[in-house]
Short mmCIF file of C-alpha atoms and ligand atoms in Angstrom, two decimals:
data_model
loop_
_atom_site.label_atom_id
_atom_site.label_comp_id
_atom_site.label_asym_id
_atom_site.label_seq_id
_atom_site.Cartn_x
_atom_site.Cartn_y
_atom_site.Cartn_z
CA UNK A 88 0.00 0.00 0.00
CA UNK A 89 1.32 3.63 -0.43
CA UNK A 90 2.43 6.48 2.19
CA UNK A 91 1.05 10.02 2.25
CA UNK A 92 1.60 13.01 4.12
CA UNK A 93 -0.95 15.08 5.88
CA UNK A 94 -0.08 18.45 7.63
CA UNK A 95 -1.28 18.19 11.24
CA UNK A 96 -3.83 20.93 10.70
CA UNK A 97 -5.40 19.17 8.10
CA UNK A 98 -5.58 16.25 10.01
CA UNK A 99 -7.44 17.63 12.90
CA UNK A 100 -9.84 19.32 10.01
CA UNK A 101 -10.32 16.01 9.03
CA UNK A 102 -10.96 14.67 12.50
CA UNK A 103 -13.74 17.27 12.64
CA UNK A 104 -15.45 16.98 9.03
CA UNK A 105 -15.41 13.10 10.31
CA UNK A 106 -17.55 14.19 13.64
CA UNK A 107 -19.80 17.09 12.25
CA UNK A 108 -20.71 14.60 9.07
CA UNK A 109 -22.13 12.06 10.86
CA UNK A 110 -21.37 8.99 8.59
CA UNK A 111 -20.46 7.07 11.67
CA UNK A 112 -22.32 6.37 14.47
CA UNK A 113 -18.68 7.52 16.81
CA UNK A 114 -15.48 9.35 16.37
CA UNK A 115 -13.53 7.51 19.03
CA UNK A 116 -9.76 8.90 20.23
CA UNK A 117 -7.24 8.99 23.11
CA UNK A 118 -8.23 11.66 25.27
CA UNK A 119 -6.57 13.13 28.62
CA UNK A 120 -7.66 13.37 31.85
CA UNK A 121 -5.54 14.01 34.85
CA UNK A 122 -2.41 13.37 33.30
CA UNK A 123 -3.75 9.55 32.33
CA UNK A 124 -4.96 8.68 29.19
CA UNK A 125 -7.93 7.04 27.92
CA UNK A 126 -10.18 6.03 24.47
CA UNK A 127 -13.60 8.15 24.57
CA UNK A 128 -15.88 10.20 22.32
CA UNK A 129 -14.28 12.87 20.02
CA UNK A 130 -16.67 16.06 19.80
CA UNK A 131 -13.62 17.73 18.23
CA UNK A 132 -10.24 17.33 17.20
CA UNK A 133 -8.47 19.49 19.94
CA UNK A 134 -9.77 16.63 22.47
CA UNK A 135 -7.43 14.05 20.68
CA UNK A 136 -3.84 13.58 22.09
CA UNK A 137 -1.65 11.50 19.74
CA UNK A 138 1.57 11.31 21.67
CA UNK A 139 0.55 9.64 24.98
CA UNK A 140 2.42 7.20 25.80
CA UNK A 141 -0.10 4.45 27.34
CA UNK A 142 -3.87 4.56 27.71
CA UNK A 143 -5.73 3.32 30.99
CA UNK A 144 -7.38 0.52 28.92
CA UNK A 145 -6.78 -0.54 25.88
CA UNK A 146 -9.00 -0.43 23.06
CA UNK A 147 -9.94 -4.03 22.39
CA UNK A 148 -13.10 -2.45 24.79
CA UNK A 149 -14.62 -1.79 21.40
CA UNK A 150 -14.48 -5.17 20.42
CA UNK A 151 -14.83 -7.02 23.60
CA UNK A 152 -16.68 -4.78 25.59
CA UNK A 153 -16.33 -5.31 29.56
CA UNK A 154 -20.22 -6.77 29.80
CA UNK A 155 -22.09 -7.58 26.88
CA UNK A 156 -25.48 -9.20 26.51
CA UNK A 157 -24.89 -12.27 23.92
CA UNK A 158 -28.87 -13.83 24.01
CA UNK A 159 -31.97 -12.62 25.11
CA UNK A 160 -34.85 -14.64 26.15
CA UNK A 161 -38.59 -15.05 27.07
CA UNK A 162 -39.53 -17.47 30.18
CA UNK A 163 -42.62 -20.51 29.46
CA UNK A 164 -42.81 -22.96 27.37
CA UNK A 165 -41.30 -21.00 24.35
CA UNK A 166 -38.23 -19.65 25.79
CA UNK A 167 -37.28 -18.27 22.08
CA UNK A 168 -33.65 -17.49 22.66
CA UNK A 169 -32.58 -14.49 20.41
CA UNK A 170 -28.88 -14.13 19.73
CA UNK A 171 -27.49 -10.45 19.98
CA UNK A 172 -24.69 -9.03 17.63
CA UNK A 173 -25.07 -5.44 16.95
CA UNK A 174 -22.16 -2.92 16.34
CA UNK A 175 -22.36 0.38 15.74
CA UNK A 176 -19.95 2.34 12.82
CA UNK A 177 -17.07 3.54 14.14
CA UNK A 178 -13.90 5.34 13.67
CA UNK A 179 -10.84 4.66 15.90
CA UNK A 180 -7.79 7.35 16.20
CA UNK A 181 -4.81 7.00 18.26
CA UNK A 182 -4.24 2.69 18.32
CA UNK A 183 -0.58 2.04 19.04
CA UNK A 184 1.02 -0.44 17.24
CA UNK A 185 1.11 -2.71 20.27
CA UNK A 186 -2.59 -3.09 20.77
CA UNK A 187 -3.34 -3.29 17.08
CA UNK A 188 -1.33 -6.63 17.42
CA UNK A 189 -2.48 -7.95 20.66
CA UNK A 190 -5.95 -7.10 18.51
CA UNK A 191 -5.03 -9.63 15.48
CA UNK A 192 -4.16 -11.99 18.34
CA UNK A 193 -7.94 -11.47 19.50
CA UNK A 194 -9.25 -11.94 16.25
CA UNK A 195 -7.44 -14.89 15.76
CA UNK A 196 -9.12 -16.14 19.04
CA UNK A 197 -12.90 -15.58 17.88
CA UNK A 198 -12.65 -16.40 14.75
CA UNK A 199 -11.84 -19.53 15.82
CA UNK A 200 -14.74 -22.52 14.46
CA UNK A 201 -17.69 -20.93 15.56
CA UNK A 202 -16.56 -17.69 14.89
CA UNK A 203 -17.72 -15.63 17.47
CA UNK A 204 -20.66 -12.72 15.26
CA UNK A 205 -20.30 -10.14 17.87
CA UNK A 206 -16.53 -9.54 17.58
CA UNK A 207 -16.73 -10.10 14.08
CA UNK A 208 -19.47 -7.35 13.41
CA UNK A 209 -17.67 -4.77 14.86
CA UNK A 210 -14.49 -5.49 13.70
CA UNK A 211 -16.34 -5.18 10.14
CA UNK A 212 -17.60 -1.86 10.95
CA UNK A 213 -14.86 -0.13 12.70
CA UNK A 214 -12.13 1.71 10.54
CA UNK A 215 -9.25 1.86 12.57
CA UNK A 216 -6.19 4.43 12.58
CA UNK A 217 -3.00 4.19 14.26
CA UNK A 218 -0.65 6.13 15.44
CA UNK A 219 3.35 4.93 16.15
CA UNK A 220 4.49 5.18 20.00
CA UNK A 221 6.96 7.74 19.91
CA UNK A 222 7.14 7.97 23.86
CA UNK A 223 7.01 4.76 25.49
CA UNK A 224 5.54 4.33 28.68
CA UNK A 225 8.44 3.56 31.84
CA UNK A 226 6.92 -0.62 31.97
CA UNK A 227 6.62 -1.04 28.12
CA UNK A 228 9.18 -3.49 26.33
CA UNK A 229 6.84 -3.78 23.15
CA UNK A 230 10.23 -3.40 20.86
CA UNK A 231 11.66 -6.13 22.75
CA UNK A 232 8.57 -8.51 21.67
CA UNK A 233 8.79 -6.74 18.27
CA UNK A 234 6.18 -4.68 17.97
CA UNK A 235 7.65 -1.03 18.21
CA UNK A 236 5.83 -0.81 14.82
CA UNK A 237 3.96 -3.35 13.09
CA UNK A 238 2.83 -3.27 9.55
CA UNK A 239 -0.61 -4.95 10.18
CA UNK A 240 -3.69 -4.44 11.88
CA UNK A 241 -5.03 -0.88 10.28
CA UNK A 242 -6.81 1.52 8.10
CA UNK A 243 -4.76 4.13 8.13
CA UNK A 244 -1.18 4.68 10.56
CA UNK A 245 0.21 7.92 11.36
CA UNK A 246 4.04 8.69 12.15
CA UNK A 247 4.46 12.26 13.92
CA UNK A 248 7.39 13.71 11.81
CA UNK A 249 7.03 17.26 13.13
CA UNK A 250 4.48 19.27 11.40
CA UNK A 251 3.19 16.49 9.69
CA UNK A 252 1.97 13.21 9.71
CA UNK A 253 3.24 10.51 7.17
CA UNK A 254 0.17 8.40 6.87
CA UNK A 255 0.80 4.42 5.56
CA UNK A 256 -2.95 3.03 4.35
CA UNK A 257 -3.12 -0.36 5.05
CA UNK A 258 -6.67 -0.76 3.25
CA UNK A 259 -9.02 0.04 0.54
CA UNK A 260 -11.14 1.05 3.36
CA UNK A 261 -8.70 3.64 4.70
CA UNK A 262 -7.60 5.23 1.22
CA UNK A 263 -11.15 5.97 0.73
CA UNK A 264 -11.31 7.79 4.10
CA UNK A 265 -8.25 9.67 3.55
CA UNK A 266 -9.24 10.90 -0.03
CA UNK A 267 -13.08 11.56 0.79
CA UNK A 268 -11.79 13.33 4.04
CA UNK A 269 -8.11 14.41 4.36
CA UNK A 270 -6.13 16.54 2.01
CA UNK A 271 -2.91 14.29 2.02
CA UNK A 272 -0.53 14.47 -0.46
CA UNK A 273 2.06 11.86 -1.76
CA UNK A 274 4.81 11.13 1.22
CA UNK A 275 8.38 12.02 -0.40
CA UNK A 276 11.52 10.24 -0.17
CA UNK A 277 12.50 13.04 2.73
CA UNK A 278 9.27 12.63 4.59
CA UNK A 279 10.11 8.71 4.92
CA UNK A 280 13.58 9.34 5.80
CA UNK A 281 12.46 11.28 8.80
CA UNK A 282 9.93 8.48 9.52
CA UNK A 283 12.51 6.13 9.63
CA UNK A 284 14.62 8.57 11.83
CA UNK A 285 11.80 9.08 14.35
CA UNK A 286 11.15 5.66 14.84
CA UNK A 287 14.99 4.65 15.44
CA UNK A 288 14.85 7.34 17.66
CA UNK A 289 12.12 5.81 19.71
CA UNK A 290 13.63 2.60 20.21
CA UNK A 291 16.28 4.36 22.87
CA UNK A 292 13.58 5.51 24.94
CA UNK A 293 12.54 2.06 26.28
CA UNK A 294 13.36 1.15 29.88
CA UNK A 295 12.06 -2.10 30.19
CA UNK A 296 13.57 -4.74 27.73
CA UNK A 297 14.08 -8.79 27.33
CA UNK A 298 17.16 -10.19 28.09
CA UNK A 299 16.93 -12.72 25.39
CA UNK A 300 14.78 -13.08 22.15
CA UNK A 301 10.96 -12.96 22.36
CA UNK A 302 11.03 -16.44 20.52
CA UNK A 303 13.28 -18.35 23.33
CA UNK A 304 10.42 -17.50 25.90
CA UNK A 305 8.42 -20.52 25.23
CA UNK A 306 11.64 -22.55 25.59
CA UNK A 307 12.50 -21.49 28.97
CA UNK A 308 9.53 -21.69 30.34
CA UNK A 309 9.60 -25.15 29.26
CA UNK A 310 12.54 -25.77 31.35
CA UNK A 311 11.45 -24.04 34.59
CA UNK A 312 8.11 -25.03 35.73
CA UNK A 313 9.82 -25.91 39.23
CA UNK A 314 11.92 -22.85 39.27
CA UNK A 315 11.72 -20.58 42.76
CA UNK A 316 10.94 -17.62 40.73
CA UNK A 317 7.63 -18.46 40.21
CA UNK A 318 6.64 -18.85 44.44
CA UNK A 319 9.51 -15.75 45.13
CA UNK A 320 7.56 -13.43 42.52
CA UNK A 321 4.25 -14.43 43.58
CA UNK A 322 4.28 -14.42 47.50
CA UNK A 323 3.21 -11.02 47.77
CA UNK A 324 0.39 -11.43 45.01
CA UNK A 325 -2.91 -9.57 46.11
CA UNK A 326 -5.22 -11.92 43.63
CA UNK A 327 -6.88 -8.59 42.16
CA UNK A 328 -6.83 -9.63 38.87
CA UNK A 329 -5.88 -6.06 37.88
CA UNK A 330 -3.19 -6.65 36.07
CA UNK A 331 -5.58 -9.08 33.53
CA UNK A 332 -7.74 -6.64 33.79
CA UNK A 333 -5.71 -3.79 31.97
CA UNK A 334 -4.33 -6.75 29.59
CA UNK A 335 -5.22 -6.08 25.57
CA UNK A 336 -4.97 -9.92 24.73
CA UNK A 337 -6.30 -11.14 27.70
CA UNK A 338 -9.71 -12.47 25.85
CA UNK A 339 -11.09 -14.90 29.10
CA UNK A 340 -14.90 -14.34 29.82
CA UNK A 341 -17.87 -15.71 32.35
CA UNK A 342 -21.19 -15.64 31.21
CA UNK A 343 -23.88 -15.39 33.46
CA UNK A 344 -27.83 -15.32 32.93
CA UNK A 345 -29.97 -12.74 34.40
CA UNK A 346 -34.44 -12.54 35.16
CA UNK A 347 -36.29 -9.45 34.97
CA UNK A 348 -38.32 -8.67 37.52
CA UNK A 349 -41.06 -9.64 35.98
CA UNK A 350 -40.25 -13.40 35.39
CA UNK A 351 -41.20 -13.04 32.14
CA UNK A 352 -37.58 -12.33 30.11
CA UNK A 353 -33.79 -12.36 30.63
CA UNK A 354 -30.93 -12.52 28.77
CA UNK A 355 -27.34 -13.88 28.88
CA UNK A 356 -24.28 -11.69 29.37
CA UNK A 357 -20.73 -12.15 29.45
CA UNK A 358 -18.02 -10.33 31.11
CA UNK A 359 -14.35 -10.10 31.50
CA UNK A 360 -13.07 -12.34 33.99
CA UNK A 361 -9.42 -12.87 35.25
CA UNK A 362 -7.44 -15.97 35.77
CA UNK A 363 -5.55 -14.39 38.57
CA UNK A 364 -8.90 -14.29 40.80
CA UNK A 365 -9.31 -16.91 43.54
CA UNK A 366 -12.15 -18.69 41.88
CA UNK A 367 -11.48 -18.08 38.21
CA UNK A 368 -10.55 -21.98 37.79
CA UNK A 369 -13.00 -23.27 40.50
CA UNK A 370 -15.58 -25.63 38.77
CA UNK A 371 -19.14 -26.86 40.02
CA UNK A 372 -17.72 -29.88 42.55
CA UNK A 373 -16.13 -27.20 44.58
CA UNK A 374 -12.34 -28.27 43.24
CA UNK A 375 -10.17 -25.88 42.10
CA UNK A 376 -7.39 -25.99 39.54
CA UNK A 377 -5.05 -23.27 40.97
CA UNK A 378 -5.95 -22.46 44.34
CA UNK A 379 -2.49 -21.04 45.04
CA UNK A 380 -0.76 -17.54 43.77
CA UNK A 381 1.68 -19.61 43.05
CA UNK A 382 -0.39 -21.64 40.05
CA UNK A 383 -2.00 -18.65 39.02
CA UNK A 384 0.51 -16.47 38.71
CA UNK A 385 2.88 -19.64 36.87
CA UNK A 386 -0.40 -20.08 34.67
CA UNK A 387 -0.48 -16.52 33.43
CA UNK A 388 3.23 -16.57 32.60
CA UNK A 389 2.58 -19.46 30.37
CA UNK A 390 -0.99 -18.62 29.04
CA UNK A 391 1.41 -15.23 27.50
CA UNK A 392 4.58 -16.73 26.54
CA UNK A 393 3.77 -19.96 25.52
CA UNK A 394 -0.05 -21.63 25.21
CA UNK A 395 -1.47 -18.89 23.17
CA UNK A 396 1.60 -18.57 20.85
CA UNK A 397 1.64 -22.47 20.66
CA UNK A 398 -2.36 -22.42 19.40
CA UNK A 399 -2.59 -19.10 17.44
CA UNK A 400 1.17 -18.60 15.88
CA UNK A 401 0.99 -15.15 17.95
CA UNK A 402 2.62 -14.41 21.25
CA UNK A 403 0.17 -13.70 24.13
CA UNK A 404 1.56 -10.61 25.47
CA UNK A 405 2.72 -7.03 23.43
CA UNK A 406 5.22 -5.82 26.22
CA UNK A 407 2.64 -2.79 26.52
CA UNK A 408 3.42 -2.61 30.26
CA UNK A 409 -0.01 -1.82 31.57
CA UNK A 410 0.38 -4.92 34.13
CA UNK A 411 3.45 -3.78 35.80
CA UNK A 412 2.00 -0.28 35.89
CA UNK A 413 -1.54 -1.71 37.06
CA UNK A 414 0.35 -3.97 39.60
CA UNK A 415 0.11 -2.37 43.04
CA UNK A 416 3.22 -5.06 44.29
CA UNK A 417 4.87 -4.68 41.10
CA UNK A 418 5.32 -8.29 40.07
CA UNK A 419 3.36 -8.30 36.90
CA UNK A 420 5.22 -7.74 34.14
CA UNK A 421 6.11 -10.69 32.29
CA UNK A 422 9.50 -9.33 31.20
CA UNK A 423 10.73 -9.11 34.27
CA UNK A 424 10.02 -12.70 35.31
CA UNK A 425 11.09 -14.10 31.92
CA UNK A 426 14.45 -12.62 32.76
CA UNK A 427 14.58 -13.83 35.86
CA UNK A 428 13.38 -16.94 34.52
CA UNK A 429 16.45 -16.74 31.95
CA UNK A 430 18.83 -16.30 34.72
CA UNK A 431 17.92 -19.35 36.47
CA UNK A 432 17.92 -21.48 33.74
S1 SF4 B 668 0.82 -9.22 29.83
FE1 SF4 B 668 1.16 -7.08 30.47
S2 SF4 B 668 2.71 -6.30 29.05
FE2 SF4 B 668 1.87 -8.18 28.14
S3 SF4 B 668 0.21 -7.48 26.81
FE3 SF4 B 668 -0.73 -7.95 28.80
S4 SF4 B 668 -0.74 -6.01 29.95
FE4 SF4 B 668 0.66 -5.77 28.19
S1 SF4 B 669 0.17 -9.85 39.82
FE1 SF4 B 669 -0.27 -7.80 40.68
S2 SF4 B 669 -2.01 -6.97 39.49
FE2 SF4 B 669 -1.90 -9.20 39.08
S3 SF4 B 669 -3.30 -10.13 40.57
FE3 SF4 B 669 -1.26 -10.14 41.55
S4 SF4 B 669 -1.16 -8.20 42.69
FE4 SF4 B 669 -2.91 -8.01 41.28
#
């Protein structure tokens, strides 16, 4: 696909004609809020901030929302179960490159035989555009895992080069944005240069880093399922499951079913759930699989650098560092026990 350039005025111009035109149901952005960040609303361009360095949550909450009703039902003798998949059109600015793969990885989970229709719709109707992290947060070792940049995963992805974005379209979908919307023009052989220069630049502003290849994870893990780091690291785990919580490829949910008042109706919702709560692996006899920190914290080192890389060819965790900055003992980042991990071994 080709690269353009768009002048950061025009972009924000663009940002607006997108809200004040209505063709989609939401302009969605990173936004700022006591010095955090987070993905909201756009009612106009001067809300969006495109150099953050991490939001709150990431924005697989568009695809996965936190509760979502999946079936609705009438009580009696015809229950009539009605599935529900609705999405409304959407337009995502600011996606880093680390979420946008930790959201292939997601994909790659629910589309999974049966495809899962509510992921799937709004995937279909969301145009996405990303933005390259120029400013890493202090936790994140995404270059480390690879994925400082990615050439995947979107519409449209900016590069901040100074006055100016260079834009890369990834789809049909996002060239037709940028010519019905933006005024870009063709990116020059100078504009890429500094695009190339930016992002080099970027990659000396991590703090966090692996210690050995992202592929030899799954190999020492492997060889350390008795290793002390696992009951040292986890000792002082509060089981809060925050650090799942704030995780873009963690995709585990509970579904529950609900009554109205009434009697007469319900429906079926599911909701995130984390495997680092007490009971997330209790089943209906009472017995659970990992009772201990211990287990539960060994099972989510796994479950990210191993069992989901083993099943979908794509590693379970980005290195975006919202764990360790989530984790009130600061024991959650995976990087930091795979080192240790790598030390022992
Ligand atoms: S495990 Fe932590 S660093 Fe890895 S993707 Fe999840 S939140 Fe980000
Ligand atoms: S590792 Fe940290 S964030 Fe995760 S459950 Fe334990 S205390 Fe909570």
């Amino acid at each position: 696909m080709e690269d353009k350039v768009i002048s950061k005025a025009d972009f924000s111009s663009m940002v607006d004609r997108l809200i004040q035109e209505g063709e989609y149901d939401s302009i969605e952005g990173v936004k700022t809020k006591d010095g955090k960040y987070f993905f909201g609303s756009l009612t106009n361009s001067g809300e969006l901030c495109l150099d953050y360095d991490v939001t709150l949550l990431p924005p697989k909450k568009y695809f996965l929302p936190q509760r979502e009703t999946v079936i609705t039902f009438r009580q009696g003798e015809r229950p009539a179960p009605e599935p529900v998949a609705e999405a409304s059109s959407v337009v995502l600015i600011g996606v880093h490159p680390y979420d946008l793969k930790a959201m292939e990885l997601c994909e790659a989970v629910y589309s999974a035989p049966p495809a899962d229709p509510n992921l799937m719709i709004r995937k279909s109707k969301t145009v996405v555009i990303g933005v390259d992290c120029l400013n890493p947060n202090p936790q994140s070792f995404s270059a480390s895992m690879g994925f400082a940049t990615t050439e995947s995963g979107y519409d449209l992805m900016l590069t901040d080069i100074g006055d100016s974005y260079v834009v890369s379209v990834g789809t049909d979908r996002g060239a037709d944005l940028l010519a019905r919307y933006g005024r870009a023009a063709d990116a020059t052989a100078t504009n890429l240069a500094r695009r190339d220069e930016v992002r080099e630049m970027s990659l000396g502003r991590y703090e966090k880093s692996l210690s050995m290849p992202a592929d030899e994870i799954p190999a020492i893990l492997n060889e350390t399922w008795d290793s002390r780091v696992f009951a040292e690291k986890s000792e002082v785990c509060l089981s809060c499951g925050s650090c799942v919580m704030v995780c873009p490829t963690c995709v585990c949910f509970d579904v529950e079913d609900t009554v109205a008042l009434s009697l007469d109706s319900g429906e079926r919702y599911r909701k995130w759930d984390s495997c680092m709560l007490t009971d997330f692996a209790k089943v209906a006899t009472g017995e659970n699989f990992r009772e201990d920190r211990e287990s539960r914290f060994r099972h989510r080192m796994h479950r990210k650098g191993k069992y989901l890389l083993e099943r979908y060819d794509k590693p379970g965790c980005v290195g975006c560092g919202r764990c360790g900055l989530a984790c009130l003992v600061d024991i959650a980042l995976p990087a930091d026990t795979y080192n240790l991990l790598k030390e022992a071994s």
